[in-house]
Short mmCIF file of N, CA, C and O in Angstrom, two decimals:
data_model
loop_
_atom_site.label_atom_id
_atom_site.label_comp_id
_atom_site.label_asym_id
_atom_site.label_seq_id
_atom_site.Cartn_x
_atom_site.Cartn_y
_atom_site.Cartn_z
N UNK L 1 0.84 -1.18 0.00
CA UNK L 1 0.00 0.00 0.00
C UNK L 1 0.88 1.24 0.00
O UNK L 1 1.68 1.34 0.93
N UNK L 2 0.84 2.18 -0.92
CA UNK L 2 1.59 3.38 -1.20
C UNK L 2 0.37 4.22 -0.21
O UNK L 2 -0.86 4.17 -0.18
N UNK L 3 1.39 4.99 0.56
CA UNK L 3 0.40 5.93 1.32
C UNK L 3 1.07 7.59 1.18
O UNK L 3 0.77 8.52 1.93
N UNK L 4 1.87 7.62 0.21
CA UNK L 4 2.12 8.75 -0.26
C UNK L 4 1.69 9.12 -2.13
O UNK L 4 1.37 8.23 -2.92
N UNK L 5 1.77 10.11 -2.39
CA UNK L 5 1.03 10.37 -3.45
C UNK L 5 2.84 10.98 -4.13
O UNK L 5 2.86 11.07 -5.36
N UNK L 6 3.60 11.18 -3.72
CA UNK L 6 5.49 11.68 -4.68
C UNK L 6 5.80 11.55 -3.75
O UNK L 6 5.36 11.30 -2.63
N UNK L 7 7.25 11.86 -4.56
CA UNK L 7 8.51 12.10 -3.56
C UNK L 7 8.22 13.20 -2.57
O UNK L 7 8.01 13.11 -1.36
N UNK L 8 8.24 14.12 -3.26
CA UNK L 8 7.61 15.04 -2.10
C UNK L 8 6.98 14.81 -0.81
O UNK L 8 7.46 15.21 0.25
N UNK L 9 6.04 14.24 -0.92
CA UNK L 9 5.07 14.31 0.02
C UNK L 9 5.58 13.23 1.11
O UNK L 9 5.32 13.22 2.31
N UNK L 10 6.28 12.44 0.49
CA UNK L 10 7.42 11.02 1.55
C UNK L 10 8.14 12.17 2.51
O UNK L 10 8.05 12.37 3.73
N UNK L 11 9.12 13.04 1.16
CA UNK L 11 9.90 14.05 2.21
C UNK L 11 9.40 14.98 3.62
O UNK L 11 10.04 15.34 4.61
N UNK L 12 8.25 15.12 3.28
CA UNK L 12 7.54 15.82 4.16
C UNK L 12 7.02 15.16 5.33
O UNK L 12 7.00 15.95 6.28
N UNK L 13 6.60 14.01 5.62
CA UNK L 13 6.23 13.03 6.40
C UNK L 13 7.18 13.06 7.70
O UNK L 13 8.23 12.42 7.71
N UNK L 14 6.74 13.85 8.86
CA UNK L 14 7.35 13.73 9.92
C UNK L 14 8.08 13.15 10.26
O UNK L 14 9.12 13.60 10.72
N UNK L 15 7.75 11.64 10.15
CA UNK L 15 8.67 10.48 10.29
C UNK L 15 9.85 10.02 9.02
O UNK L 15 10.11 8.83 8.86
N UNK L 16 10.29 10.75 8.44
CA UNK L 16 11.11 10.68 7.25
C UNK L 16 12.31 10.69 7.52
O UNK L 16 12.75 11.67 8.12
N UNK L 17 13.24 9.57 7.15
CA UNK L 17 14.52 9.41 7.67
C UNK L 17 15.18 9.72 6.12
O UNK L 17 14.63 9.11 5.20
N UNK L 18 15.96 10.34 5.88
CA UNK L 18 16.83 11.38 4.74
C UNK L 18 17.86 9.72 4.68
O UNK L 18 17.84 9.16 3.58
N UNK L 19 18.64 9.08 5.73
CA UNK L 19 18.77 8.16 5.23
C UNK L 19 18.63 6.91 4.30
O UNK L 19 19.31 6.54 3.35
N UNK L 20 17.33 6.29 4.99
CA UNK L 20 16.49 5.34 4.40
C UNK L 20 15.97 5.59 2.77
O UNK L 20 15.49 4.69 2.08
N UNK L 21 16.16 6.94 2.34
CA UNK L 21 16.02 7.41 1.43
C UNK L 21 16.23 6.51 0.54
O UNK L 21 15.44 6.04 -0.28
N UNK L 22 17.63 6.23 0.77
CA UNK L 22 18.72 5.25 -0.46
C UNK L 22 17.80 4.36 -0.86
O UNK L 22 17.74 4.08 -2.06
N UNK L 23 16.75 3.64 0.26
CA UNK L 23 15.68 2.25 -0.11
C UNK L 23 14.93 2.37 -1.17
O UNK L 23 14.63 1.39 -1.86
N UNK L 24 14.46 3.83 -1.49
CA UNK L 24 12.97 4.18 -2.25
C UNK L 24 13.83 4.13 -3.63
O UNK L 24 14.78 4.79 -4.02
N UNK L 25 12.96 2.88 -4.29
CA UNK L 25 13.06 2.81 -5.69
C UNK L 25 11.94 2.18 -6.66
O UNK L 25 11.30 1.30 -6.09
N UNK L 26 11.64 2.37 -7.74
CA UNK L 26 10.66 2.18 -8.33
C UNK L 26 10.49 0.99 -8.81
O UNK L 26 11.38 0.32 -9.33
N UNK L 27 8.80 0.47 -8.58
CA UNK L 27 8.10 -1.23 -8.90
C UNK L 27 9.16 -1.30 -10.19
O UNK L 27 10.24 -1.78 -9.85
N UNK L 28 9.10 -0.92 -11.57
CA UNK L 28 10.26 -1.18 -12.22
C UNK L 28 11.71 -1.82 -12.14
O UNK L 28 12.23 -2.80 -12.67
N UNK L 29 12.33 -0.50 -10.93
CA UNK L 29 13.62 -1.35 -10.66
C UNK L 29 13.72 -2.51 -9.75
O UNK L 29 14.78 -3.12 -9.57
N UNK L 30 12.46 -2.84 -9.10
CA UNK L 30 12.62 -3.30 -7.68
C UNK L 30 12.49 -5.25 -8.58
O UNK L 30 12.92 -6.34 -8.23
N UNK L 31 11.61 -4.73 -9.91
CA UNK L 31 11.38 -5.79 -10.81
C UNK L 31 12.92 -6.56 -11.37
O UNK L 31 13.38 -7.67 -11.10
N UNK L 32 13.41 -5.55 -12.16
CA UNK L 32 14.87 -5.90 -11.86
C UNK L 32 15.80 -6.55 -10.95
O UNK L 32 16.43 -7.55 -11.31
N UNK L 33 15.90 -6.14 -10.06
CA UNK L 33 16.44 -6.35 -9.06
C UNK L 33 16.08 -7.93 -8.54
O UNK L 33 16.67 -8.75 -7.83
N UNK L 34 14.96 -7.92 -9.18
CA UNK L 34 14.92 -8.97 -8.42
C UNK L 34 14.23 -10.39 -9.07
O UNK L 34 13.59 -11.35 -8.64
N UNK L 35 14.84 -9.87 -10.53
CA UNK L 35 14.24 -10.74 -11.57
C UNK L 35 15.82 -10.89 -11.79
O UNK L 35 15.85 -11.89 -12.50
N UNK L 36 16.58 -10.67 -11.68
CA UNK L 36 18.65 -11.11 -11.59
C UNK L 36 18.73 -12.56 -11.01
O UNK L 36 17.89 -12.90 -10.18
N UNK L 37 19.69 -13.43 -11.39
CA UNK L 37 20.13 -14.58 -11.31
C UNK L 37 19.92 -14.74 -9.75
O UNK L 37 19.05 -15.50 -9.33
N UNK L 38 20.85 -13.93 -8.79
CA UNK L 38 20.98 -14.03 -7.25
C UNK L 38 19.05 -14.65 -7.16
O UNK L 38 18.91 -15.69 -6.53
N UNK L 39 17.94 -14.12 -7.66
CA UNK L 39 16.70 -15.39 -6.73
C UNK L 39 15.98 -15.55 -7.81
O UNK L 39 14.76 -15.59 -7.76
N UNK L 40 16.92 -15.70 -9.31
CA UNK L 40 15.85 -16.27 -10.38
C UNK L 40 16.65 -17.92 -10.52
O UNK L 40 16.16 -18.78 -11.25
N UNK L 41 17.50 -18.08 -9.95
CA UNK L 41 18.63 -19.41 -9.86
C UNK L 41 18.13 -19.95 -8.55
O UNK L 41 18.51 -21.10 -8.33
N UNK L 42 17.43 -19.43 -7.67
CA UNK L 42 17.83 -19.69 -6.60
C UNK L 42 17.35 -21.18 -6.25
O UNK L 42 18.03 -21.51 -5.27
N UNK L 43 16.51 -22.21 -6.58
CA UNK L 43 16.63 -23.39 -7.07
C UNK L 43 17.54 -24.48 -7.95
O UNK L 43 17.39 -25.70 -8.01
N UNK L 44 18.77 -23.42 -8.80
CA UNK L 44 19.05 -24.60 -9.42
C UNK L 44 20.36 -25.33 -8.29
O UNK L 44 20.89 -24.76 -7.34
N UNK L 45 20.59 -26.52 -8.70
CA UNK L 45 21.74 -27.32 -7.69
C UNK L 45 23.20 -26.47 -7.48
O UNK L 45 23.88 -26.43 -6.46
N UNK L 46 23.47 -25.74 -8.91
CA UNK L 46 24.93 -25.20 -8.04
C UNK L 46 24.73 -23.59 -7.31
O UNK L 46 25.52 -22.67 -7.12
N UNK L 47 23.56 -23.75 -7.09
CA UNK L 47 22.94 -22.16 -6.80
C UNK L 47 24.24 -21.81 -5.59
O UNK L 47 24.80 -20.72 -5.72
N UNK L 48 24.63 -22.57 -4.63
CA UNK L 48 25.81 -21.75 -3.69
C UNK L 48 26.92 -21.98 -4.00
O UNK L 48 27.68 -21.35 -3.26
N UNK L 49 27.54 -22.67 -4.86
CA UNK L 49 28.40 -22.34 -5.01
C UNK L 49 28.93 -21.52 -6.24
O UNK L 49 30.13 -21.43 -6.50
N UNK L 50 27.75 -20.82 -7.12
CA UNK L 50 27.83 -19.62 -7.87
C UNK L 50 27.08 -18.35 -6.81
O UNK L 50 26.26 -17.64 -7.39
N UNK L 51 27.26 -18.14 -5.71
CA UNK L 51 26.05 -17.03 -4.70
C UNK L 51 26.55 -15.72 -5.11
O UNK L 51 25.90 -14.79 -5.56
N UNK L 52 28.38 -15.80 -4.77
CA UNK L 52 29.02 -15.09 -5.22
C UNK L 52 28.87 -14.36 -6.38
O UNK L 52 28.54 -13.18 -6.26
N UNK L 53 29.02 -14.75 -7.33
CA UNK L 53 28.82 -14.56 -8.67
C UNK L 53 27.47 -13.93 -8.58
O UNK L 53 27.58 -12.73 -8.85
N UNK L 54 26.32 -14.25 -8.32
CA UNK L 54 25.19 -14.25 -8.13
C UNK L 54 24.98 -12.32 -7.92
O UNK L 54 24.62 -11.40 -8.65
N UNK L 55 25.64 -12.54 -6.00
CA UNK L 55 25.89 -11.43 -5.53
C UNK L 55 25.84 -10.50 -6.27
O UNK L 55 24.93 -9.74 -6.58
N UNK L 56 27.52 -10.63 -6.74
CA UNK L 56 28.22 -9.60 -7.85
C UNK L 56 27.17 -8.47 -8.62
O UNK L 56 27.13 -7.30 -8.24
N UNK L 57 26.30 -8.99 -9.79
CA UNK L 57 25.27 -8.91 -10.27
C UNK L 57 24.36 -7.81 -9.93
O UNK L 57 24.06 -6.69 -10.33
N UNK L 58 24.03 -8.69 -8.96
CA UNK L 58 22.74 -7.70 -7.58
C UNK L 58 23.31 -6.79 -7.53
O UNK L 58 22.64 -5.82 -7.89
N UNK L 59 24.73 -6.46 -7.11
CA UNK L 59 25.34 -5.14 -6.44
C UNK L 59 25.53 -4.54 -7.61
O UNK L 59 25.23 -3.38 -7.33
N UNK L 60 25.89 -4.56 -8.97
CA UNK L 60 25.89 -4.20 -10.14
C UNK L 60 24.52 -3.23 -10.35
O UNK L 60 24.36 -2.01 -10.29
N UNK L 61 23.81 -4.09 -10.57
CA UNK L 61 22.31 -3.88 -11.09
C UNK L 61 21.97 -2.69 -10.14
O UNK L 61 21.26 -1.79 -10.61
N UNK L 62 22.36 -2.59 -8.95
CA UNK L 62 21.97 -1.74 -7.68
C UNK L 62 22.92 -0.79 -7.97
O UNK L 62 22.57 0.28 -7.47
N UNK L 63 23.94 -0.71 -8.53
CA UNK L 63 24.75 0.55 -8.71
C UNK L 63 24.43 1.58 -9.73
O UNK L 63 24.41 2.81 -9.70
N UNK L 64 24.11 0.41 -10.91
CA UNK L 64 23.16 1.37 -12.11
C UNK L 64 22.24 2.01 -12.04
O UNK L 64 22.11 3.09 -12.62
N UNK L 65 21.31 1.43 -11.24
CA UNK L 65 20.45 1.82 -10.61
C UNK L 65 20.35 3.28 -9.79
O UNK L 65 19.31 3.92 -9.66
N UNK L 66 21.93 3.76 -9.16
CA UNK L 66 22.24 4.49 -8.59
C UNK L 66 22.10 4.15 -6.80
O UNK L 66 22.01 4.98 -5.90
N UNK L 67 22.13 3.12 -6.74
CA UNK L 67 21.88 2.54 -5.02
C UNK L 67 23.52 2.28 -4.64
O UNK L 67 24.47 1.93 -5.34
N UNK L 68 23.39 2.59 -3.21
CA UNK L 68 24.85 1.69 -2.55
C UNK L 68 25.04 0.68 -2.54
O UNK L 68 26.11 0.09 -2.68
N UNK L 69 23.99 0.28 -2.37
CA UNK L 69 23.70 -1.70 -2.04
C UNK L 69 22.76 -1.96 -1.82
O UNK L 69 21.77 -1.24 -1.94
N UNK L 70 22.78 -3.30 -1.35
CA UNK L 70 21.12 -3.64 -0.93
C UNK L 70 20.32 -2.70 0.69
O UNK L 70 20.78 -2.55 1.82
N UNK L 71 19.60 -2.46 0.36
CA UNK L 71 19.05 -1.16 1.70
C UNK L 71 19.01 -2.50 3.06
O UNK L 71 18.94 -2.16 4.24
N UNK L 72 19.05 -3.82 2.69
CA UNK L 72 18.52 -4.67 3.60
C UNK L 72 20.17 -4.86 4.69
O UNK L 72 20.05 -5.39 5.79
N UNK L 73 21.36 -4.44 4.29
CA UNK L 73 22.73 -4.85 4.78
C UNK L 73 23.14 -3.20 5.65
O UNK L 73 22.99 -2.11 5.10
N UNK L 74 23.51 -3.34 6.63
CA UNK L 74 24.06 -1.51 7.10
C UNK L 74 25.23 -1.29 6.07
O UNK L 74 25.86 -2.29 5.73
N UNK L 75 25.61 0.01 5.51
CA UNK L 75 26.26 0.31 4.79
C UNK L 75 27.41 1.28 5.83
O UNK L 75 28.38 1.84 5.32
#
């Protein structure tokens, strides 16, 4: 459930951490992100011992993106 109507109006939200910022990215990229090998493999048999590789990718895709990393790890 989106309970903001823009960016804007997120910024404005009392409770708005300028940090957490880095998280907010669009159903698009989030599609991406997460349509990448790291959990579209994540069934096949050598899935850990390519994770790495996997990783790599994710953090890629998240850089183009313009992200640090995954919002889920402290940076």
């Amino acid at each position: 459930m989106n309970l903001f109507r823009s960016e804007e109006h997120v910024k404005n939200w009392s409770q708005y951490d300028a940090v957490s910022a880095q998280s907010i990215m669009t159903l698009a990229n989030w599609a991406e992100v997460f349509s990448g090998p790291l959990c579209k493999n994540r069934l096949q048999p050598d899935y850990l011992s390519r994770v790495n590789e996997y990783a790599g990718e994710l953090l890629a895709t998240l850089k183009r993106l313009g992200k640090e990393g995954p919002f889920w790890t402290p940076q």
